[in-house]
N, CA, C and O of each residue as an XYZ file, in Angstrom:
468
protein
N     -63.813     31.881    105.035
C     -64.997     32.652    104.709
C     -64.706     33.689    103.631
O     -65.519     33.894    102.730
N     -63.566     34.333    103.719
C     -63.242     35.388    102.760
C     -62.945     34.834    101.375
O     -63.331     35.437    100.373
N     -62.276     33.716    101.304
C     -61.920     33.140    100.011
C     -63.107     32.498     99.319
O     -63.185     32.501     98.091
N     -64.029     31.951    100.087
C     -65.185     31.276     99.516
C     -66.139     32.256     98.849
O     -66.606     32.010     97.737
N     -66.431     33.372     99.525
C     -67.307     34.387     98.956
C     -68.726     33.907     98.721
O     -69.325     34.218     97.692
N     -69.269     33.153     99.664
C     -70.630     32.620     99.520
C     -71.660     33.746     99.490
O     -71.447     34.809    100.073
N     -72.776     33.502     98.808
C     -73.852     34.491     98.755
C     -74.554     34.640    100.092
O     -75.086     35.707    100.397
N     -74.561     33.590    100.887
C     -75.244     33.613    102.170
C     -74.405     32.862    103.201
O     -73.934     31.752    102.952
N     -74.232     33.481    104.341
C     -73.464     32.861    105.429
C     -74.126     33.163    106.759
O     -74.812     34.174    106.911
N     -73.915     32.284    107.708
C     -74.313     32.523    109.080
C     -73.079     32.357    109.937
O     -72.464     31.291    109.955
N     -72.719     33.402    110.643
C     -71.536     33.373    111.497
C     -72.002     33.528    112.939
O     -72.557     34.559    113.318
N     -71.774     32.509    113.723
C     -72.133     32.559    115.131
C     -70.830     32.705    115.903
O     -70.029     31.774    115.982
N     -70.634     33.883    116.468
C     -69.375     34.172    117.155
C     -69.639     35.131    118.305
O     -70.485     36.019    118.210
N     -68.914     34.942    119.373
C     -69.068     35.774    120.564
C     -68.334     37.101    120.381
O     -67.630     37.315    119.395
N     -68.521     37.979    121.358
C     -67.791     39.250    121.359
C     -66.293     38.974    121.383
O     -65.839     37.982    121.952
N     -65.543     39.856    120.764
C     -64.073     39.804    120.700
C     -63.552     38.658    119.827
O     -62.366     38.333    119.884
N     -64.416     38.050    119.030
C     -63.996     37.001    118.105
C     -63.140     37.579    116.982
O     -62.234     36.916    116.478
N     -63.431     38.803    116.601
C     -62.724     39.450    115.503
C     -63.594     39.636    114.278
O     -63.096     39.680    113.153
N     -64.902     39.747    114.498
C     -65.829     39.890    113.371
C     -65.570     41.178    112.594
O     -65.507     41.159    111.365
N     -65.422     42.284    113.297
C     -65.193     43.569    112.624
C     -63.837     43.587    111.926
O     -63.702     44.086    110.809
N     -62.856     43.042    112.593
C     -61.478     43.070    112.109
C     -61.204     42.052    111.018
O     -60.515     42.357    110.045
N     -61.735     40.843    111.168
C     -61.376     39.769    110.261
C     -62.431     39.411    109.232
O     -62.148     38.677    108.284
N     -63.647     39.920    109.406
C     -64.712     39.587    108.466
C     -65.274     40.854    107.812
O     -65.300     40.958    106.586
N     -65.717     41.803    108.617
C     -66.399     42.987    108.086
C     -65.457     43.891    107.297
O     -65.757     44.234    106.153
N     -64.333     44.282    107.877
C     -63.411     45.211    107.205
C     -62.875     44.637    105.887
O     -62.879     45.346    104.881
N     -62.415     43.384    105.857
C     -61.945     42.853    104.570
C     -63.034     42.798    103.501
O     -62.759     43.009    102.320
N     -64.255     42.517    103.910
C     -65.355     42.470    102.938
C     -65.708     43.862    102.443
O     -65.989     44.047    101.259
N     -65.696     44.836    103.330
C     -65.951     46.212    102.905
C     -64.948     46.605    101.825
O     -65.318     47.154    100.787
N     -63.692     46.320    102.081
C     -62.629     46.672    101.151
C     -62.762     45.900     99.835
O     -62.646     46.477     98.754
N     -63.003     44.603     99.936
C     -63.158     43.781     98.730
C     -64.309     44.286     97.865
O     -64.154     44.454     96.656
N     -65.447     44.524     98.479
C     -66.615     44.963     97.713
C     -66.389     46.327     97.081
O     -66.758     46.542     95.926
N     -65.792     47.241     97.814
C     -65.539     48.578     97.264
C     -64.541     48.507     96.109
O     -64.735     49.167     95.088
N     -63.495     47.729     96.252
C     -62.456     47.676     95.229
C     -62.875     46.919     93.972
O     -62.497     47.303     92.865
N     -63.640     45.865     94.129
C     -63.999     45.036     92.975
C     -65.242     45.511     92.234
O     -65.543     45.022     91.145
N     -65.957     46.454     92.816
C     -67.175     46.948     92.166
C     -67.209     48.475     92.222
O     -68.016     49.042     92.958
N     -66.347     49.148     91.459
C     -66.326     50.615     91.477
C     -67.697     51.206     91.142
O     -68.408     50.708     90.269
N     -68.046     52.261     91.845
C     -69.284     53.023     91.655
C     -70.538     52.230     92.017
O     -71.647     52.621     91.650
N     -70.367     51.113     92.739
C     -71.505     50.280     93.127
C     -72.098     50.765     94.449
O     -71.553     51.651     95.108
N     -73.216     50.170     94.815
C     -73.849     50.430     96.104
C     -73.967     49.116     96.858
O     -74.403     48.109     96.300
N     -73.584     49.129     98.107
C     -73.690     47.956     98.968
C     -74.290     48.366    100.296
O     -74.783     49.484    100.449
N     -74.247     47.461    101.247
C     -74.852     47.738    102.546
C     -73.954     47.287    103.679
O     -73.270     46.266    103.593
N     -73.973     48.063    104.731
C     -73.324     47.753    105.998
C     -74.484     47.607    106.966
O     -75.107     48.599    107.345
N     -74.779     46.377    107.369
C     -76.009     46.072    108.093
C     -75.717     45.748    109.544
O     -74.845     44.930    109.835
N     -76.437     46.382    110.457
C     -76.237     46.158    111.889
C     -77.586     46.054    112.596
O     -78.624     46.401    112.034
N     -77.553     45.576    113.821
C     -78.793     45.438    114.591
C     -79.430     46.806    114.845
O     -80.645     46.958    114.720
N     -78.615     47.797    115.201
C     -79.100     49.156    115.432
C     -78.090     50.152    114.865
O     -76.917     49.822    114.696
N     -78.546     51.363    114.575
C     -77.613     52.396    114.135
C     -76.603     52.687    115.235
O     -75.428     52.925    114.957
N     -77.056     52.669    116.479
C     -76.162     52.910    117.616
C     -75.014     51.896    117.615
O     -73.855     52.270    117.797
N     -75.331     50.633    117.414
C     -74.292     49.599    117.363
C     -73.359     49.841    116.188
O     -72.139     49.765    116.338
N     -73.917     50.129    115.029
C     -73.098     50.344    113.829
C     -72.144     51.520    114.019
O     -70.958     51.413    113.707
N     -72.651     52.627    114.522
C     -71.859     53.853    114.594
C     -70.917     53.916    115.795
O     -69.928     54.648    115.758
N     -71.205     53.165    116.859
C     -70.355     53.258    118.052
C     -69.446     52.066    118.280
O     -68.416     52.195    118.942
N     -69.810     50.893    117.736
C     -68.975     49.719    117.982
C     -68.433     49.085    116.710
O     -67.219     48.960    116.551
N     -69.310     48.686    115.813
C     -68.884     47.892    114.660
C     -68.089     48.716    113.654
O     -66.995     48.313    113.259
N     -68.613     49.848    113.237
C     -67.934     50.665    112.237
C     -66.584     51.201    112.726
O     -65.618     51.139    111.966
N     -66.464     51.724    113.953
C     -65.139     52.161    114.409
C     -64.100     51.032    114.422
O     -62.935     51.263    114.098
N     -64.511     49.825    114.789
C     -63.577     48.695    114.783
C     -63.157     48.345    113.362
O     -61.990     48.038    113.119
N     -64.097     48.389    112.421
C     -63.764     48.107    111.023
C     -62.857     49.197    110.450
O     -61.927     48.894    109.702
N     -63.115     50.454    110.791
C     -62.274     51.566    110.333
C     -60.854     51.421    110.887
O     -59.881     51.698    110.184
N     -60.736     50.994    112.123
C     -59.417     50.767    112.726
C     -58.670     49.678    111.956
O     -57.477     49.820    111.689
N     -59.355     48.601    111.599
C     -58.724     47.526    110.826
C     -58.291     48.044    109.456
O     -57.185     47.747    109.003
N     -59.151     48.814    108.795
C     -58.798     49.382    107.492
C     -57.573     50.288    107.596
O     -56.731     50.300    106.698
N     -57.474     51.043    108.683
C     -56.327     51.955    108.850
C     -55.015     51.187    108.991
O     -53.966     51.673    108.566
N     -55.063     50.017    109.571
C     -53.845     49.204    109.687
C     -53.381     48.700    108.328
O     -52.205     48.378    108.155
N     -54.291     48.630    107.362
C     -53.935     48.212    106.004
C     -53.634     49.406    105.110
O     -53.395     49.245    103.913
N     -53.645     50.623    105.698
C     -53.280     51.821    104.955
C     -54.448     52.612    104.391
O     -54.225     53.598    103.690
N     -55.686     52.217    104.671
C     -56.861     52.938    104.189
C     -57.360     53.856    105.296
O     -57.786     53.395    106.355
N     -57.302     55.149    105.042
C     -57.614     56.149    106.066
C     -58.966     56.810    105.807
O     -59.332     57.118    104.672
N     -59.690     57.015    106.908
C     -60.943     57.754    106.843
C     -60.639     59.192    106.439
O     -59.645     59.768    106.880
N     -61.481     59.760    105.615
C     -61.361     61.112    105.072
C     -60.160     61.266    104.137
O     -59.728     62.379    103.837
N     -59.633     60.134    103.686
C     -58.647     60.120    102.614
C     -59.093     59.126    101.537
O     -59.172     59.471    100.358
N     -59.385     57.885    101.955
C     -59.826     56.839    101.032
C     -61.336     56.622    101.082
O     -61.913     56.083    100.137
N     -61.972     57.028    102.156
C     -63.425     56.902    102.302
C     -63.929     57.940    103.290
O     -63.202     58.377    104.182
N     -65.169     58.320    103.117
C     -65.825     59.279    104.012
C     -67.075     58.624    104.577
O     -67.811     57.956    103.851
N     -67.316     58.810    105.858
C     -68.462     58.209    106.527
C     -69.465     59.302    106.883
O     -69.109     60.310    107.494
N     -70.714     59.091    106.495
C     -71.775     60.019    106.869
C     -71.886     61.246    105.984
O     -72.708     62.123    106.248
N     -71.083     61.324    104.950
C     -71.196     62.420    103.990
C     -70.408     62.099    102.733
O     -69.514     61.252    102.728
N     -70.766     62.799    101.674
C     -70.077     62.652    100.395
C     -68.694     63.279    100.520
O     -68.526     64.299    101.188
N     -67.715     62.672     99.881
C     -66.370     63.244     99.893
C     -66.397     64.617     99.220
O     -67.118     64.809     98.242
N     -65.621     65.571     99.732
C     -65.578     66.890     99.092
C     -65.070     66.781     97.649
O     -64.273     65.899     97.330
N     -65.531     67.665     96.801
C     -65.145     67.639     95.386
C     -63.628     67.713     95.206
O     -63.093     67.135     94.261
N     -62.936     68.412     96.093
C     -61.475     68.537     95.989
C     -60.769     67.191     96.092
O     -59.629     67.061     95.647
N     -61.423     66.191     96.668
C     -60.853     64.849     96.787
C     -60.811     64.128     95.436
O     -59.982     63.242     95.230
N     -61.699     64.506     94.520
C     -61.720     63.892     93.196
C     -62.301     62.485     93.162
O     -62.011     61.719     92.243
N     -63.121     62.134     94.159
C     -63.739     60.814     94.181
C     -64.734     60.681     93.035
O     -65.391     61.651     92.657
N     -64.840     59.478     92.485
C     -65.890     59.192     91.510
C     -67.235     59.204     92.229
O     -67.300     59.089     93.453
N     -68.291     59.342     91.464
C     -69.633     59.293     92.033
C     -70.221     57.911     91.774
O     -69.908     57.284     90.763
N     -71.070     57.434     92.681
C     -71.720     56.140     92.436
C     -72.699     56.248     91.271
O     -73.137     57.344     90.919
N     -73.039     55.109     90.678
C     -74.015     55.107     89.587
C     -75.326     55.743     90.040
O     -75.917     56.540     89.312
N     -75.777     55.390     91.242
C     -76.991     55.982     91.809
C     -76.580     56.680     93.096
O     -76.268     56.037     94.099
N     -76.585     57.993     93.049
C     -76.122     58.796     94.185
C     -77.254     58.995     95.192
O     -78.363     59.364     94.805
N     -76.988     58.756     96.482
C     -78.050     58.960     97.468
C     -78.375     60.441     97.628
O     -77.503     61.295     97.470
N     -79.621     60.739     97.938
C     -80.001     62.125     98.189
C     -79.531     62.575     99.556
O     -79.277     63.760     99.775
N     -79.414     61.627    100.480
C     -78.949     61.931    101.829
C     -77.763     61.015    102.133
O     -77.894     59.791    102.096
N     -76.623     61.601    102.430
C     -75.394     60.843    102.675
C     -75.188     60.522    104.155
O     -74.153     59.966    104.522
N     -76.139     60.856    104.997
C     -75.966     60.706    106.447
C     -75.619     59.281    106.866
O     -74.806     59.082    107.768
N     -76.222     58.303    106.227
C     -75.952     56.905    106.560
C     -75.318     56.188    105.376
O     -75.803     55.150    104.927
N     -74.227     56.759    104.880
C     -73.519     56.161    103.751
C     -72.010     56.314    103.935
O     -71.538     57.227    104.612
N     -71.276     55.405    103.320
C     -69.813     55.469    103.286
C     -69.438     55.655    101.824
O     -69.828     54.851    100.977
N     -68.692     56.699    101.523
C     -68.300     57.021    100.145
C     -66.836     56.651     99.958
O     -65.964     57.200    100.631
N     -66.562     55.720     99.044
C     -65.204     55.247     98.781
C     -64.574     56.022     97.631
O     -65.274     56.621     96.814
N     -63.262     56.004     97.576
C     -62.470     56.748     96.592
C     -62.834     56.433     95.143
O     -62.666     57.288     94.273
N     -63.322     55.238     94.868
C     -63.629     54.852     93.489
C     -65.116     54.988     93.163
O     -65.586     54.473     92.148
N     -65.839     55.674     94.017
C     -67.255     55.911     93.776
C     -68.197     54.908     94.393
O     -69.410     55.115     94.376
N     -67.675     53.822     94.941
C     -68.530     52.852     95.628
C     -69.116     53.499     96.875
O     -68.486     54.342     97.513
N     -70.321     53.090     97.202
C     -70.908     53.538     98.451
C     -71.442     52.326     99.206
O     -71.784     51.301     98.614
N     -71.502     52.468    100.502
C     -72.124     51.460    101.353
C     -73.133     52.168    102.233
O     -72.793     53.067    103.002
N     -74.369     51.748    102.105
C     -75.434     52.306    102.936
C     -75.355     51.649    104.310
O     -75.219     50.429    104.411
N     -75.438     52.437    105.343
C     -75.474     51.904    106.708
C     -76.940     51.659    107.034
O     -77.728     52.598    107.146
N     -77.297     50.387    107.184
C     -78.677     49.986    107.433
C     -78.806     49.393    108.820
O     -77.831     48.922    109.405
N     -80.031     49.421    109.340
C     -80.263     48.951    110.689
C     -81.534     48.137    110.787
O     -82.532     48.439    110.133
N     -81.490     47.099    111.609
C     -82.673     46.259    111.834
C     -83.728     46.986    112.658
O     -84.896     46.599    112.635
N     -83.341     48.032    113.386
C     -84.325     48.742    114.228
C     -85.127     49.785    113.451
O     -86.013     50.431    114.010
N     -84.819     49.951    112.160
C     -85.595     50.850    111.306
C     -86.359     49.987    110.307
O     -85.759     49.293    109.486
N     -87.666     50.035    110.384
C     -88.505     49.204    109.549
C     -88.232     49.463    108.062
O     -88.112     50.611    107.634
N     -88.137     48.403    107.301
C     -87.941     48.429    105.851
C     -86.629     49.062    105.404
O     -86.514     49.485    104.253
N     -85.642     49.136    106.285
C     -84.347     49.708    105.844
C     -83.595     48.700    105.007
O     -82.491     48.984    104.543
């Protein structure tokens, strides 16, 4: 799945399959690294699921590869100016549901339970 890079995929997998660890985290990293200052999306069924289950598991996987929260990326807020992060091409007005990467890439945390997100 990671090498193919298809525009559209359907992954049917049960809990503990390794979706956050083997699919989500590598894609987050790939997208942030290959598209500096871009905007992407981290999409979940609910914000509760994203913030309590999926995102923490993906952050744990990223940490095993040497990418640390509040060093290489910030969740829920813009990185402090002292970090020297680049800014995205289009900066969000509210960083509450965004991940800010060291190279200026951002990922909006979106949810299916919020209409038109």
